[in-house]
Backbone as numpy.savetxt, mean C-alpha at the origin, in Angstrom:
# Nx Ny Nz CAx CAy CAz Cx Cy Cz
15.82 2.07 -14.84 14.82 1.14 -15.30 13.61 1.20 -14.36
12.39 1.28 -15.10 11.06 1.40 -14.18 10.49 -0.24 -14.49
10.93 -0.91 -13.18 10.01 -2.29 -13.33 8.28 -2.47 -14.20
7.90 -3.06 -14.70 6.61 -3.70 -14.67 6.10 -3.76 -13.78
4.70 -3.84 -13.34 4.46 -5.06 -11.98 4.75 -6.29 -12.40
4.49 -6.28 -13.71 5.47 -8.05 -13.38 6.27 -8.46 -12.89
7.31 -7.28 -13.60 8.77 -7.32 -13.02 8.82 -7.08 -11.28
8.00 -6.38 -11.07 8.31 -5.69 -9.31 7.47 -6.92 -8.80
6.72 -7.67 -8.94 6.11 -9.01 -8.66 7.28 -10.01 -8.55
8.20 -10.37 -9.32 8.82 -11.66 -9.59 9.94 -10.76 -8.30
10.44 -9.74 -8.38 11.76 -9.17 -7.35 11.11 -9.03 -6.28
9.76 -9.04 -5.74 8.75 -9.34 -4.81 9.27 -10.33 -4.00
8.92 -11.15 -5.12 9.11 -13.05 -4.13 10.44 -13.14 -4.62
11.28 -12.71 -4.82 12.68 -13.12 -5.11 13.50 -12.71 -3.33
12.77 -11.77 -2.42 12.78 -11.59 -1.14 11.67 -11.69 -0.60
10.72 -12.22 -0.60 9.40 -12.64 0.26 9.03 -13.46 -0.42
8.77 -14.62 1.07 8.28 -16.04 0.81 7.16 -16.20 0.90
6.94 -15.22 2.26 5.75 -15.34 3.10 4.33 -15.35 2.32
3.29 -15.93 2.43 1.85 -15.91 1.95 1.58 -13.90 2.24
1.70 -13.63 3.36 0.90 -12.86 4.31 1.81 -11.47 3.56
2.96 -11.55 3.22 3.62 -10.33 2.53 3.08 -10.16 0.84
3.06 -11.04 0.42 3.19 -11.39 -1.02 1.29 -10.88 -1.50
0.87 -10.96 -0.34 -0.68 -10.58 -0.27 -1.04 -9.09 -0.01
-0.15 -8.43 0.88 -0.14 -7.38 1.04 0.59 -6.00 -0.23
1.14 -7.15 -0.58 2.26 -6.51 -1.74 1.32 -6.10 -2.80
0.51 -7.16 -3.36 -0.48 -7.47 -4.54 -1.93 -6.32 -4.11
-2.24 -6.55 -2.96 -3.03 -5.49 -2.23 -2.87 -3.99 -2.93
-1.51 -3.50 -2.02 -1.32 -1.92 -2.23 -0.84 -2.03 -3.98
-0.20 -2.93 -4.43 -0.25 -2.37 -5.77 -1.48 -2.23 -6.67
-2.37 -3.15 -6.28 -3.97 -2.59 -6.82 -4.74 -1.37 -6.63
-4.55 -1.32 -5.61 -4.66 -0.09 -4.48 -4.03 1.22 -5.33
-2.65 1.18 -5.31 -2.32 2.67 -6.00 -2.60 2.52 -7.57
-2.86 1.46 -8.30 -3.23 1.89 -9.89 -4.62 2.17 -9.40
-5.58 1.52 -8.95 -7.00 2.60 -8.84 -6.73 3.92 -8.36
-6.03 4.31 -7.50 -6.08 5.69 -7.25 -5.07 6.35 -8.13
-4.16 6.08 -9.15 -3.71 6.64 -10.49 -4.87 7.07 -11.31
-5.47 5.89 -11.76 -7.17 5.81 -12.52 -7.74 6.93 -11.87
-7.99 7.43 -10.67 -8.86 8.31 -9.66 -8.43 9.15 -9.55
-7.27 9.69 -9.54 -6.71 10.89 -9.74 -6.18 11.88 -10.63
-5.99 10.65 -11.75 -5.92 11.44 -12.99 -4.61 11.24 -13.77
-4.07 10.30 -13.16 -2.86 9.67 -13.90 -2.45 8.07 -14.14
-4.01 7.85 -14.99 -4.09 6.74 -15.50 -2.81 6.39 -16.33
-2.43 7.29 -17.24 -0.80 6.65 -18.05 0.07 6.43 -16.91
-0.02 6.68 -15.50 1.02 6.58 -14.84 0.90 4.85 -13.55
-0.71 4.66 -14.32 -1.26 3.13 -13.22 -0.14 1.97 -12.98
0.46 2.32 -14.19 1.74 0.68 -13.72 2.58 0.83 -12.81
3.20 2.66 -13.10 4.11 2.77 -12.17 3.80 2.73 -11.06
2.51 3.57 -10.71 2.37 3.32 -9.28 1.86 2.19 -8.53
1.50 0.78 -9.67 1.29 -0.63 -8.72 2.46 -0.93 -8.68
3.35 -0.93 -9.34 5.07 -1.30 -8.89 5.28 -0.75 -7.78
5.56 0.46 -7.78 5.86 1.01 -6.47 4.75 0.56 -5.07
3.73 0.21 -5.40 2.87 -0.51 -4.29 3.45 -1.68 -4.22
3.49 -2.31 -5.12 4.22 -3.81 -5.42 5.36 -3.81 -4.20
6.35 -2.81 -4.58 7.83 -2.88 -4.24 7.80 -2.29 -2.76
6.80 -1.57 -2.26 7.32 -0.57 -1.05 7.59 -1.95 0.16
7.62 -2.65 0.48 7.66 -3.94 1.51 8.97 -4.59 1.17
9.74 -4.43 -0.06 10.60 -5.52 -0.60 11.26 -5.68 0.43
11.96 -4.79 1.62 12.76 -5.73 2.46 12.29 -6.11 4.06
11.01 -5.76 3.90 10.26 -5.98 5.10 10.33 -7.11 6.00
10.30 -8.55 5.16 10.59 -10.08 5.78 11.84 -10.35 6.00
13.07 -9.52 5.28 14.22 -10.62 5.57 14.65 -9.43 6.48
14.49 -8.12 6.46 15.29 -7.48 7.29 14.28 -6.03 7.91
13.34 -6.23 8.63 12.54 -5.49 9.44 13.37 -4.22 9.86
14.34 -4.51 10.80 15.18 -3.59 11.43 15.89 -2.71 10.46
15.82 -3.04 8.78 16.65 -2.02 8.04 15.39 -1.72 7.04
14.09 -1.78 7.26 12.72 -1.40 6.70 12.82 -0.03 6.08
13.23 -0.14 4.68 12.99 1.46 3.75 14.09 1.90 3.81
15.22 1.15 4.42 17.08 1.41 4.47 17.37 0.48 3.07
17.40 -1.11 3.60 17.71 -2.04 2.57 17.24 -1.93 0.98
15.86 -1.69 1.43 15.04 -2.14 -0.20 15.71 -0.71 -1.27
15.95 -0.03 -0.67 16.61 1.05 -1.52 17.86 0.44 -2.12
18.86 -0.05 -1.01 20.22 -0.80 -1.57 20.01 -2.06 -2.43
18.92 -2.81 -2.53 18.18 -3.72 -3.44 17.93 -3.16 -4.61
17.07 -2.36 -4.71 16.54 -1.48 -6.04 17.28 -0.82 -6.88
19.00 -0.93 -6.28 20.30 0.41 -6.79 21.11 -0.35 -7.24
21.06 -1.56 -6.73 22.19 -2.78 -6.99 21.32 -3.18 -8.40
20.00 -3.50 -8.66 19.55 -3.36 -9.60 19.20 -2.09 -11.23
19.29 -1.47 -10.55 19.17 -0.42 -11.37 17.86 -0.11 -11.71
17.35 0.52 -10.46 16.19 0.54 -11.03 15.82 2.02 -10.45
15.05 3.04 -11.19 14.78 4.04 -11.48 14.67 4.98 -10.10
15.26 5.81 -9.85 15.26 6.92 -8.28 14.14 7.04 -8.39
12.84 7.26 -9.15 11.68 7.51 -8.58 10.71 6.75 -7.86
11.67 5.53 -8.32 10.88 4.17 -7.39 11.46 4.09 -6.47
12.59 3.89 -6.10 13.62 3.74 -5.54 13.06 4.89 -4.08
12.64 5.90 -4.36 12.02 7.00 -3.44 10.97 7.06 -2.83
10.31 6.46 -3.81 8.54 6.76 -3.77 7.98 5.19 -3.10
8.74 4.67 -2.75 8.55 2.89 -2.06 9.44 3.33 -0.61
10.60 3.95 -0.64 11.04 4.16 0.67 10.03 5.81 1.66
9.30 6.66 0.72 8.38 7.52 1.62 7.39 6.63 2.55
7.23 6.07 2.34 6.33 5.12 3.03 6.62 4.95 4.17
7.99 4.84 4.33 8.33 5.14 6.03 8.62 5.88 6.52
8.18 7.05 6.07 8.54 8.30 6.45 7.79 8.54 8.04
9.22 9.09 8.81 8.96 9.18 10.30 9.11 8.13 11.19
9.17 7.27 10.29 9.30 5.47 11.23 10.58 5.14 11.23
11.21 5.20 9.72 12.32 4.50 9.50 13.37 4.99 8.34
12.61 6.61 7.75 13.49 7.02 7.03 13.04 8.71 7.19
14.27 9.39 6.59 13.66 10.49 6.81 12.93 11.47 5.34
12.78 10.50 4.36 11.72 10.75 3.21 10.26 11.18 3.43
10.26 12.49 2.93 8.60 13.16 3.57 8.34 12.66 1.82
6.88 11.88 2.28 6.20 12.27 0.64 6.07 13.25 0.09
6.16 13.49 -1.29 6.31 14.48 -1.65 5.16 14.85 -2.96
5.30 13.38 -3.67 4.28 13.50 -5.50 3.14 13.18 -4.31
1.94 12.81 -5.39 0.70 12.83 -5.23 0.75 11.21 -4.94
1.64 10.87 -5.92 1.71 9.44 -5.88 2.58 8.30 -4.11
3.35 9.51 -3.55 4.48 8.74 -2.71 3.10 9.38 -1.18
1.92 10.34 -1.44 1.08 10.49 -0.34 0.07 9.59 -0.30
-0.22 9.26 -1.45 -1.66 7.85 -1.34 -0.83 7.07 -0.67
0.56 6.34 -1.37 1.41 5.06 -0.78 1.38 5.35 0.96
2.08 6.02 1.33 1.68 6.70 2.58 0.62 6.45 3.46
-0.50 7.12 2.73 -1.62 6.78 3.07 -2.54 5.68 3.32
-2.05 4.90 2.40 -3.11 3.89 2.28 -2.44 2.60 2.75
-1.63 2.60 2.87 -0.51 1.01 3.06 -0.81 0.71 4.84
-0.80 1.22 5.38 -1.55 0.62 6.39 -3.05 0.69 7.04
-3.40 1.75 5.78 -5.43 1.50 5.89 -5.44 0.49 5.47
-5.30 -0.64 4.17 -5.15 -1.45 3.52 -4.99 -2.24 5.06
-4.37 -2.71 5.79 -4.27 -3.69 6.07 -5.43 -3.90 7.42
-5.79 -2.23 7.86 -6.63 -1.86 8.91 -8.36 -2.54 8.28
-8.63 -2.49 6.79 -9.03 -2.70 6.05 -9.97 -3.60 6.06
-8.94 -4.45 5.70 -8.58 -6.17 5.05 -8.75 -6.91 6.74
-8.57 -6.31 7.73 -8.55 -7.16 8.78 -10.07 -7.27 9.19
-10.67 -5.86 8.92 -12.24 -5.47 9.62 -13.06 -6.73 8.62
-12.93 -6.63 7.23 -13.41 -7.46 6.10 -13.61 -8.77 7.12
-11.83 -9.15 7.55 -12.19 -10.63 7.69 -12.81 -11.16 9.20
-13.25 -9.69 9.64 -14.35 -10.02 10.82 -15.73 -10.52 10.67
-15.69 -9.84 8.82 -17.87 -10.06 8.77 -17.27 -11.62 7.80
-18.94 -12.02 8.30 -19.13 -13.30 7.84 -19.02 -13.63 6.28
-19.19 -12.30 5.48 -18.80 -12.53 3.90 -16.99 -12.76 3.89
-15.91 -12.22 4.68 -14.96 -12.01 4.94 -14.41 -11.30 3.19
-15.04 -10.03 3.27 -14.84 -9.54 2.29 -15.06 -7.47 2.23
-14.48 -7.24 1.58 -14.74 -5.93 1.26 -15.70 -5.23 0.17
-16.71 -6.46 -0.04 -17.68 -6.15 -1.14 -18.87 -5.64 -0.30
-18.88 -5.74 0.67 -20.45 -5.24 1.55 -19.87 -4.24 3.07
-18.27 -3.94 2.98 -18.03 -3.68 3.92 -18.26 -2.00 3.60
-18.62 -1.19 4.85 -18.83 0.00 4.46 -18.10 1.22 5.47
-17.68 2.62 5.15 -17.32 3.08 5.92 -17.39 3.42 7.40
-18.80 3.42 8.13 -19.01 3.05 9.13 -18.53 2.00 10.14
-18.38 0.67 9.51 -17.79 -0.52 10.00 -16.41 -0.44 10.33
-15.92 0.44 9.34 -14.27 0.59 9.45 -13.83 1.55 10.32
-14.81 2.51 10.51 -14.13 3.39 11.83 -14.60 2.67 12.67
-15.48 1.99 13.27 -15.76 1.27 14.65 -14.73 0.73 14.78
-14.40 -0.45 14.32 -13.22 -0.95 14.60 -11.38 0.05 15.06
-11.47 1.48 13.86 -11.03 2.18 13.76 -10.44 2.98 15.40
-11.69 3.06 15.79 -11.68 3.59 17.18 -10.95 3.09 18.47
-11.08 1.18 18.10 -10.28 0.30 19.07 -9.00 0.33 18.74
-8.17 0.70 19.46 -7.06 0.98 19.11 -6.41 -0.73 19.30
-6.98 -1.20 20.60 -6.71 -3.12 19.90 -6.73 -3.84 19.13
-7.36 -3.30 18.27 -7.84 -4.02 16.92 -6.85 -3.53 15.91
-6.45 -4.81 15.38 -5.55 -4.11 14.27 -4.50 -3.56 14.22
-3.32 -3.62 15.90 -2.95 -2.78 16.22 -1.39 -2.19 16.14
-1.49 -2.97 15.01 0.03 -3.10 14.01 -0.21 -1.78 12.87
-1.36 -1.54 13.26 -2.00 -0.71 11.88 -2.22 0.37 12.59
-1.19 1.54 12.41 -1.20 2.47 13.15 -1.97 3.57 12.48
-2.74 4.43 13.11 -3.77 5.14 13.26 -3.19 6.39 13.03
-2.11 6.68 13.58 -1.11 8.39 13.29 -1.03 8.19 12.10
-0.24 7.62 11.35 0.12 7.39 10.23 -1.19 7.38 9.54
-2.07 6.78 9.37 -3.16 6.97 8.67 -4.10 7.96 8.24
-3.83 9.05 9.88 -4.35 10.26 9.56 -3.04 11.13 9.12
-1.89 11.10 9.38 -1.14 11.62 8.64 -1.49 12.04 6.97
-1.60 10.45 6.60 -1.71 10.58 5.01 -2.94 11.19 4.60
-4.14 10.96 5.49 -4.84 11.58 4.96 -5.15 13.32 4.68
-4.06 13.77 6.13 -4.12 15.05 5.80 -2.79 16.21 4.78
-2.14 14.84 4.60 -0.97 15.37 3.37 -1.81 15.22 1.96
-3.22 14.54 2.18 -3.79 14.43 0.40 -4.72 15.49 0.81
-4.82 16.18 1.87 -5.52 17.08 2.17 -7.66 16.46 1.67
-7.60 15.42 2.69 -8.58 14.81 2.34 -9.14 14.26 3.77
-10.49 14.26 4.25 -11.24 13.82 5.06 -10.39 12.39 5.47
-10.66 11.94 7.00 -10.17 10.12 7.14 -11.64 9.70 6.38
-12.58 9.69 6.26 -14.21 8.96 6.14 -13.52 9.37 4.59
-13.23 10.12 3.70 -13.30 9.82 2.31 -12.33 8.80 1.92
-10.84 9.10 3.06 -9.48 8.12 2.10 -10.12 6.85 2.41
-10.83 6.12 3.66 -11.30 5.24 4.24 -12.35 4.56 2.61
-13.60 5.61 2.39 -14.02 5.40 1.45 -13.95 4.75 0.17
-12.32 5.94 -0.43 -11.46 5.49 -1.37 -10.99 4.29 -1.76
-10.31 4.33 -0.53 -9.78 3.03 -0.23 -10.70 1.39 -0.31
-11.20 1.50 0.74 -12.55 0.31 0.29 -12.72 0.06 -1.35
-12.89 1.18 -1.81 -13.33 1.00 -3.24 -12.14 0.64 -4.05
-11.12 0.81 -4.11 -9.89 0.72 -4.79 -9.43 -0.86 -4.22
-9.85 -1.22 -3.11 -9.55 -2.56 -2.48 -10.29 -3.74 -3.06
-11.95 -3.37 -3.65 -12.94 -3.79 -4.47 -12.37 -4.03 -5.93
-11.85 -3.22 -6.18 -11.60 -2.89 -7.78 -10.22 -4.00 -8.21
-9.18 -4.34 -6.66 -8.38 -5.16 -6.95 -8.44 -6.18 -7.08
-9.41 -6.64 -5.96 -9.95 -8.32 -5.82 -10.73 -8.53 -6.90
-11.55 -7.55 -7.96 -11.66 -7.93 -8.88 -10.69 -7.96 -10.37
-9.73 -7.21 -10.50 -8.71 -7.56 -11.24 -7.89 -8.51 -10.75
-7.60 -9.14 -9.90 -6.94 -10.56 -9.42 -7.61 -11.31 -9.44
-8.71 -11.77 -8.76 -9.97 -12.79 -9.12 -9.75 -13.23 -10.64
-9.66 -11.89 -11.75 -10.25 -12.31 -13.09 -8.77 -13.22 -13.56
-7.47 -12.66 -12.89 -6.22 -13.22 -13.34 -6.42 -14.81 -13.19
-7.39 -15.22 -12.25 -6.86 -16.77 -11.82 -7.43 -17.52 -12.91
């Protein structure tokens, strides 16, 4: 079974309570349907906000088994090996030994902790937003390795060089795909 994001939304908060997860969750799943739309596998946009949706599912209750558990969650459910895979690459090198592999499990990769490198620079400027924020701004900060510093920087260029893509374009990308969500959630409320 391939969740909805509805569905990967409601099994979301069925293990995260937290404001600060449930935000991040909604984040990268916006995040990978624009870059479905951008890459060329718009019929494939749901699956890959689920799998943005889902890659965190066991992040709050069990850190120490991060991309171990949420797999034994997703199996007890029955829910499809390609999700089931493509939500645990994400920790690839940290906490599992899943190398991305689709086009789809290297953005996740990629972008799940630009996203949050992101979202933090945003809520430095006084709009506290990603509508005026621009690539420049994001490597300055980029550079301080204090800043942000949960938001690791290997990993970021990792992904960017498994999409075989510049850091200043995924950075780019990204911003824009981060734009594109806050306006499809905005319009939900």
């Amino acid at each position: 079974m391939i969740p909805t994001p509805e569905q990967a939304w409601e099994l979301l908060c069925e293990f995260n309570e937290g404001e600060f997860h449930r935000r991040h969750a909604r984040t990268v799943g916006g995040v990978m349907s624009w870059f479905a739309q951008e890459l060329g596998c718009g019929d494939e946009a749901a699956l890959w906000e689920t799998v943005g949706i889902l890659h965190d599912l066991d992040f709050e209750q069990w850190p120490e088994e991060h991309c171990v558990k949420s797999q034994e969650l997703m199996r007890a459910r029955d829910i499809d090996e390609s999700v089931v895979r493509a939500t645990a690459s994400h920790g690839y090198g940290e906490c599992v030994d899943i190398a991305p592999e689709s086009q789809m499990e290297k953005v996740l990769f990629a972008v799940d902790e630009l996203t949050g490198l992101i979202g933090a620079v945003a809520l430095m400027r006084p709009s506290k937003s990603v509508y005026d924020l621009e690539v420049k701004s994001v490597k300055k900060k980029y550079k301080d390795k204090r800043f942000a510093a949960g938001c690791s920087r290997e990993v970021i260029e990792q992904g960017a060089a498994m999409l075989g893509w510049e850091l200043d374009e995924l950075i780019g990308k990204t911003i824009l795909a981060m734009r594109a969500s806050q306006d499809s959630h905005s319009s939900e409320g």
